[in-house]
Amino acid sequence: MREWTRDERYQHFEEVPQDKLEALKAQVKQSSYRQTFHIQPESGLLNDPNGLIYFNGEYHISHQWFPLGAVHGLKYWYNYTSKDLVHFEPHGPILKPDTKNDSHGVYSGSAFEYDNHLYYMYTGNARDEAWQRHASQLIAKVNQDNSLSKFPKPVIAQPPEGYTQHFRDPKVFKRGEDYYAIIGAQNIQQSGRVVLYRSTDIVHWQFMGELETKLTEFGYMWECPDYFNLDGFDILMFCPQGIEPDGHKFNNIYQAGYIIGQLDVENLTMNHADFNELDNGFDFYAPQSFIDENGQRILIGWMGLPDINYPTDIEEWAHCLTIPRILSIENGKLKQRPIKTLKQLRSNEETALGYANKYTRQLHPYEGRQYELIIDVLENEATEIYFELRSSRQQSTLIKYNTREQMITLDRSESGPLPSPVEGTSRSTILDTQLSQLQIFIDTSSIEIFCNNGERVLTARIFPDNEATGIKTSTESGQAYLKFTKYELKEG
Ligand code: FRU
């Protein structure tokens, strides 16, 4: 792996000669792993989604970006707008590390509307001569011409007393007439927490305190919090770091999940059920939510994780965002479904109906590298059902369903080169009900599997060869009656 010096990592890309940047972009374009309907960086590294909002008839979507290579260097916000969350217009970097308080990165943050204007609150990451971190929360206003004006000084200049400089990722929300910011934090005992601030004028932010939950020993840092009310339930999402694996749970390096219950914002307490992961696959982190034009709550995540090397790193780019998901609560449980507008990308529908049994069947003319596949399980007497996607002689990405255990498994051990270091090559989760449907989105180098109409999602980057396009099905023993519906997906 290429070694980056500190100077290289903290270089402003504006200082790099234009022809070098063009050459970098041209090189990245050549990659055989480029996605077709996911937001991905034109070069360098993408991480957290930032500043998500529907404002003035358009969606605004930004993400953390280091342009010069696949490494966590000096971070910018790269921005897109969209009318439908399927087609995205790129606008390049909008927030830049160009002031004293964000000299070492414009870190993650959120968007909000105030007085008919769009604002961003984000974390300024600064390092002093001794390379000590200083975190503050900053606000920038989006002007009529889409340029940004940063407020002259931080609105929250430092962490509250009793917390370390790991203090970041403000999510602003409004309740009544007041604005709140919920911020990821670490207390001086090195436990992850979230803290809340309140404002009426968005300039003065008053520290309210720490949100009390049952999770008092739950990792050393909580990143990227989000809070919202959905169908009468309060949901706090965050990304705890430092959680030990527990059976099928928490097997990735860091977690992204939520607690659901009731938040008392005056008393800063939350009654809640257990922490659940939002995704049971491999590559999902730092999700953020916003309200769409129809009033639905939409979630977008980073399809990647910190501190992991990915096969595209040597091509000087890494990661993408997930497809947007609609959130809802049904019978007290959080459901996630793909946004409906993705149907615009569908073409060439193929359907097939038949039995799967222990003799592997390759579906014809079913194949491809970018498609949506819906599998309805109409009857199931099999002990285990297997679906092999992106398959060739040497490769396949395996989805396995164990009927007795009601367990779905994604196995990427034969999917091509693997991200590393990653614990294990499969991820499993027990469904709430027997498997009735899988809705699968395959892009050139990713798979997103929605189980049982929103009950569970498993997301992973996979890096199969171009020739690995086959779709196969079989069972361990016994048979299953299946309906396949496949659509090719056009470029987003
Ligand atoms: C999460 C994170 C955030 C931070 C950003 C920096 O992936 O570490 O906590 O703001 O990435 O890029």
PDB file of N, CA, C and O in Angstrom, residues 162-195:
ATOM      1  N   GLY A 162     -15.345  18.287  30.682  1.00  0.00           N
ATOM      2  CA  GLY A 162     -15.561  16.873  30.971  1.00  0.00           C
ATOM      3  C   GLY A 162     -15.542  16.002  29.723  1.00  0.00           C
ATOM      4  O   GLY A 162     -15.743  14.790  29.806  1.00  0.00           O
ATOM      5  N   TYR A 163     -15.293  16.622  28.551  1.00  0.00           N
ATOM      6  CA  TYR A 163     -15.257  15.863  27.290  1.00  0.00           C
ATOM      7  C   TYR A 163     -13.943  16.138  26.565  1.00  0.00           C
ATOM      8  O   TYR A 163     -13.328  17.189  26.737  1.00  0.00           O
ATOM      9  N   THR A 164     -13.527  15.168  25.738  1.00  0.00           N
ATOM     10  CA  THR A 164     -12.267  15.317  24.995  1.00  0.00           C
ATOM     11  C   THR A 164     -12.514  16.063  23.678  1.00  0.00           C
ATOM     12  O   THR A 164     -13.642  16.438  23.361  1.00  0.00           O
ATOM     13  N   GLN A 165     -11.458  16.208  22.900  1.00  0.00           N
ATOM     14  CA  GLN A 165     -11.575  16.887  21.596  1.00  0.00           C
ATOM     15  C   GLN A 165     -12.256  15.994  20.546  1.00  0.00           C
ATOM     16  O   GLN A 165     -12.431  16.410  19.408  1.00  0.00           O
ATOM     17  N   HIS A 166     -12.606  14.776  20.931  1.00  0.00           N
ATOM     18  CA  HIS A 166     -13.434  13.960  20.021  1.00  0.00           C
ATOM     19  C   HIS A 166     -14.880  14.406  20.200  1.00  0.00           C
ATOM     20  O   HIS A 166     -15.642  13.862  20.998  1.00  0.00           O
ATOM     21  N   PHE A 167     -15.200  15.446  19.496  1.00  0.00           N
ATOM     22  CA  PHE A 167     -16.438  16.195  19.682  1.00  0.00           C
ATOM     23  C   PHE A 167     -16.828  16.669  18.277  1.00  0.00           C
ATOM     24  O   PHE A 167     -16.225  17.613  17.762  1.00  0.00           O
ATOM     25  N   ARG A 168     -17.755  15.939  17.640  1.00  0.00           N
ATOM     26  CA  ARG A 168     -17.973  16.273  16.220  1.00  0.00           C
ATOM     27  C   ARG A 168     -19.319  15.791  15.679  1.00  0.00           C
ATOM     28  O   ARG A 168     -20.048  15.079  16.325  1.00  0.00           O
ATOM     29  N   ASP A 169     -19.559  16.199  14.426  1.00  0.00           N
ATOM     30  CA  ASP A 169     -20.678  15.738  13.599  1.00  0.00           C
ATOM     31  C   ASP A 169     -22.041  16.243  14.091  1.00  0.00           C
ATOM     32  O   ASP A 169     -22.957  15.454  14.355  1.00  0.00           O
ATOM     33  N   PRO A 170     -22.211  17.568  14.201  1.00  0.00           N
ATOM     34  CA  PRO A 170     -23.481  18.108  14.703  1.00  0.00           C
ATOM     35  C   PRO A 170     -24.637  17.834  13.741  1.00  0.00           C
ATOM     36  O   PRO A 170     -24.499  18.020  12.532  1.00  0.00           O
ATOM     37  N   LYS A 171     -25.733  17.364  14.294  1.00  0.00           N
ATOM     38  CA  LYS A 171     -26.964  17.227  13.515  1.00  0.00           C
ATOM     39  C   LYS A 171     -27.949  18.232  14.090  1.00  0.00           C
ATOM     40  O   LYS A 171     -28.286  18.176  15.276  1.00  0.00           O
ATOM     41  N   VAL A 172     -28.383  19.147  13.260  1.00  0.00           N
ATOM     42  CA  VAL A 172     -29.305  20.184  13.718  1.00  0.00           C
ATOM     43  C   VAL A 172     -30.731  19.724  13.430  1.00  0.00           C
ATOM     44  O   VAL A 172     -31.020  19.216  12.351  1.00  0.00           O
ATOM     45  N   PHE A 173     -31.608  19.897  14.413  1.00  0.00           N
ATOM     46  CA  PHE A 173     -33.026  19.638  14.189  1.00  0.00           C
ATOM     47  C   PHE A 173     -33.839  20.695  14.917  1.00  0.00           C
ATOM     48  O   PHE A 173     -33.338  21.389  15.804  1.00  0.00           O
ATOM     49  N   LYS A 174     -35.088  20.811  14.497  1.00  0.00           N
ATOM     50  CA  LYS A 174     -35.943  21.848  15.065  1.00  0.00           C
ATOM     51  C   LYS A 174     -37.059  21.177  15.837  1.00  0.00           C
ATOM     52  O   LYS A 174     -37.616  20.163  15.378  1.00  0.00           O
ATOM     53  N   ARG A 175     -37.333  21.696  17.014  1.00  0.00           N
ATOM     54  CA  ARG A 175     -38.513  21.243  17.767  1.00  0.00           C
ATOM     55  C   ARG A 175     -39.225  22.490  18.222  1.00  0.00           C
ATOM     56  O   ARG A 175     -38.613  23.300  18.921  1.00  0.00           O
ATOM     57  N   GLY A 176     -40.474  22.656  17.848  1.00  0.00           N
ATOM     58  CA  GLY A 176     -41.160  23.904  18.144  1.00  0.00           C
ATOM     59  C   GLY A 176     -40.434  25.028  17.445  1.00  0.00           C
ATOM     60  O   GLY A 176     -40.100  24.925  16.262  1.00  0.00           O
ATOM     61  N   GLU A 177     -40.142  26.087  18.186  1.00  0.00           N
ATOM     62  CA  GLU A 177     -39.447  27.227  17.589  1.00  0.00           C
ATOM     63  C   GLU A 177     -37.935  27.135  17.779  1.00  0.00           C
ATOM     64  O   GLU A 177     -37.191  27.977  17.292  1.00  0.00           O
ATOM     65  N   ASP A 178     -37.498  26.144  18.543  1.00  0.00           N
ATOM     66  CA  ASP A 178     -36.075  26.078  18.890  1.00  0.00           C
ATOM     67  C   ASP A 178     -35.280  25.158  17.969  1.00  0.00           C
ATOM     68  O   ASP A 178     -35.796  24.165  17.456  1.00  0.00           O
ATOM     69  N   TYR A 179     -34.024  25.521  17.835  1.00  0.00           N
ATOM     70  CA  TYR A 179     -33.088  24.676  17.085  1.00  0.00           C
ATOM     71  C   TYR A 179     -32.214  23.918  18.079  1.00  0.00           C
ATOM     72  O   TYR A 179     -31.776  24.489  19.092  1.00  0.00           O
ATOM     73  N   TYR A 180     -31.967  22.666  17.769  1.00  0.00           N
ATOM     74  CA  TYR A 180     -31.107  21.840  18.624  1.00  0.00           C
ATOM     75  C   TYR A 180     -29.965  21.288  17.780  1.00  0.00           C
ATOM     76  O   TYR A 180     -30.143  21.021  16.588  1.00  0.00           O
ATOM     77  N   ALA A 181     -28.823  21.110  18.420  1.00  0.00           N
ATOM     78  CA  ALA A 181     -27.727  20.389  17.754  1.00  0.00           C
ATOM     79  C   ALA A 181     -27.344  19.230  18.652  1.00  0.00           C
ATOM     80  O   ALA A 181     -27.087  19.419  19.850  1.00  0.00           O
ATOM     81  N   ILE A 182     -27.350  18.028  18.074  1.00  0.00           N
ATOM     82  CA  ILE A 182     -26.905  16.848  18.814  1.00  0.00           C
ATOM     83  C   ILE A 182     -25.523  16.491  18.256  1.00  0.00           C
ATOM     84  O   ILE A 182     -25.324  16.455  17.041  1.00  0.00           O
ATOM     85  N   ILE A 183     -24.578  16.285  19.167  1.00  0.00           N
ATOM     86  CA  ILE A 183     -23.175  16.189  18.734  1.00  0.00           C
ATOM     87  C   ILE A 183     -22.523  14.948  19.345  1.00  0.00           C
ATOM     88  O   ILE A 183     -22.718  14.639  20.525  1.00  0.00           O
ATOM     89  N   GLY A 184     -21.741  14.247  18.530  1.00  0.00           N
ATOM     90  CA  GLY A 184     -21.015  13.062  18.985  1.00  0.00           C
ATOM     91  C   GLY A 184     -19.862  13.483  19.895  1.00  0.00           C
ATOM     92  O   GLY A 184     -19.178  14.460  19.621  1.00  0.00           O
ATOM     93  N   ALA A 185     -19.663  12.708  20.974  1.00  0.00           N
ATOM     94  CA  ALA A 185     -18.669  13.138  21.963  1.00  0.00           C
ATOM     95  C   ALA A 185     -18.050  11.941  22.673  1.00  0.00           C
ATOM     96  O   ALA A 185     -18.535  10.810  22.589  1.00  0.00           O
ATOM     97  N   GLN A 186     -16.966  12.266  23.364  1.00  0.00           N
ATOM     98  CA  GLN A 186     -16.280  11.274  24.197  1.00  0.00           C
ATOM     99  C   GLN A 186     -16.016  11.961  25.531  1.00  0.00           C
ATOM    100  O   GLN A 186     -15.461  13.069  25.559  1.00  0.00           O
ATOM    101  N   ASN A 187     -16.434  11.335  26.636  1.00  0.00           N
ATOM    102  CA  ASN A 187     -16.144  11.984  27.915  1.00  0.00           C
ATOM    103  C   ASN A 187     -14.712  11.674  28.364  1.00  0.00           C
ATOM    104  O   ASN A 187     -14.037  10.848  27.756  1.00  0.00           O
ATOM    105  N   ILE A 188     -14.255  12.364  29.411  1.00  0.00           N
ATOM    106  CA  ILE A 188     -12.839  12.181  29.777  1.00  0.00           C
ATOM    107  C   ILE A 188     -12.563  10.798  30.376  1.00  0.00           C
ATOM    108  O   ILE A 188     -11.418  10.396  30.485  1.00  0.00           O
ATOM    109  N   GLN A 189     -13.615  10.044  30.684  1.00  0.00           N
ATOM    110  CA  GLN A 189     -13.416   8.625  31.048  1.00  0.00           C
ATOM    111  C   GLN A 189     -13.345   7.767  29.789  1.00  0.00           C
ATOM    112  O   GLN A 189     -13.312   6.542  29.866  1.00  0.00           O
ATOM    113  N   GLN A 190     -13.349   8.414  28.630  1.00  0.00           N
ATOM    114  CA  GLN A 190     -13.252   7.739  27.331  1.00  0.00           C
ATOM    115  C   GLN A 190     -14.447   6.845  27.024  1.00  0.00           C
ATOM    116  O   GLN A 190     -14.290   5.728  26.529  1.00  0.00           O
ATOM    117  N   SER A 191     -15.628   7.358  27.316  1.00  0.00           N
ATOM    118  CA  SER A 191     -16.854   6.658  26.913  1.00  0.00           C
ATOM    119  C   SER A 191     -17.589   7.508  25.889  1.00  0.00           C
ATOM    120  O   SER A 191     -17.636   8.737  26.022  1.00  0.00           O
ATOM    121  N   GLY A 192     -18.174   6.845  24.900  1.00  0.00           N
ATOM    122  CA  GLY A 192     -18.933   7.542  23.873  1.00  0.00           C
ATOM    123  C   GLY A 192     -20.226   8.106  24.421  1.00  0.00           C
ATOM    124  O   GLY A 192     -20.898   7.465  25.239  1.00  0.00           O
ATOM    125  N   ARG A 193     -20.575   9.295  23.961  1.00  0.00           N
ATOM    126  CA  ARG A 193     -21.775   9.991  24.420  1.00  0.00           C
ATOM    127  C   ARG A 193     -22.325  10.861  23.296  1.00  0.00           C
ATOM    128  O   ARG A 193     -21.630  11.105  22.314  1.00  0.00           O
ATOM    129  N   VAL A 194     -23.566  11.387  23.480  1.00  0.00           N
ATOM    130  CA  VAL A 194     -24.020  12.508  22.664  1.00  0.00           C
ATOM    131  C   VAL A 194     -24.416  13.642  23.590  1.00  0.00           C
ATOM    132  O   VAL A 194     -24.913  13.410  24.701  1.00  0.00           O
ATOM    133  N   VAL A 195     -24.170  14.878  23.137  1.00  0.00           N
ATOM    134  CA  VAL A 195     -24.537  16.055  23.925  1.00  0.00           C
ATOM    135  C   VAL A 195     -25.445  16.945  23.083  1.00  0.00           C
ATOM    136  O   VAL A 195     -25.454  16.863  21.857  1.00  0.00           O
TER     137      VAL A 195
END
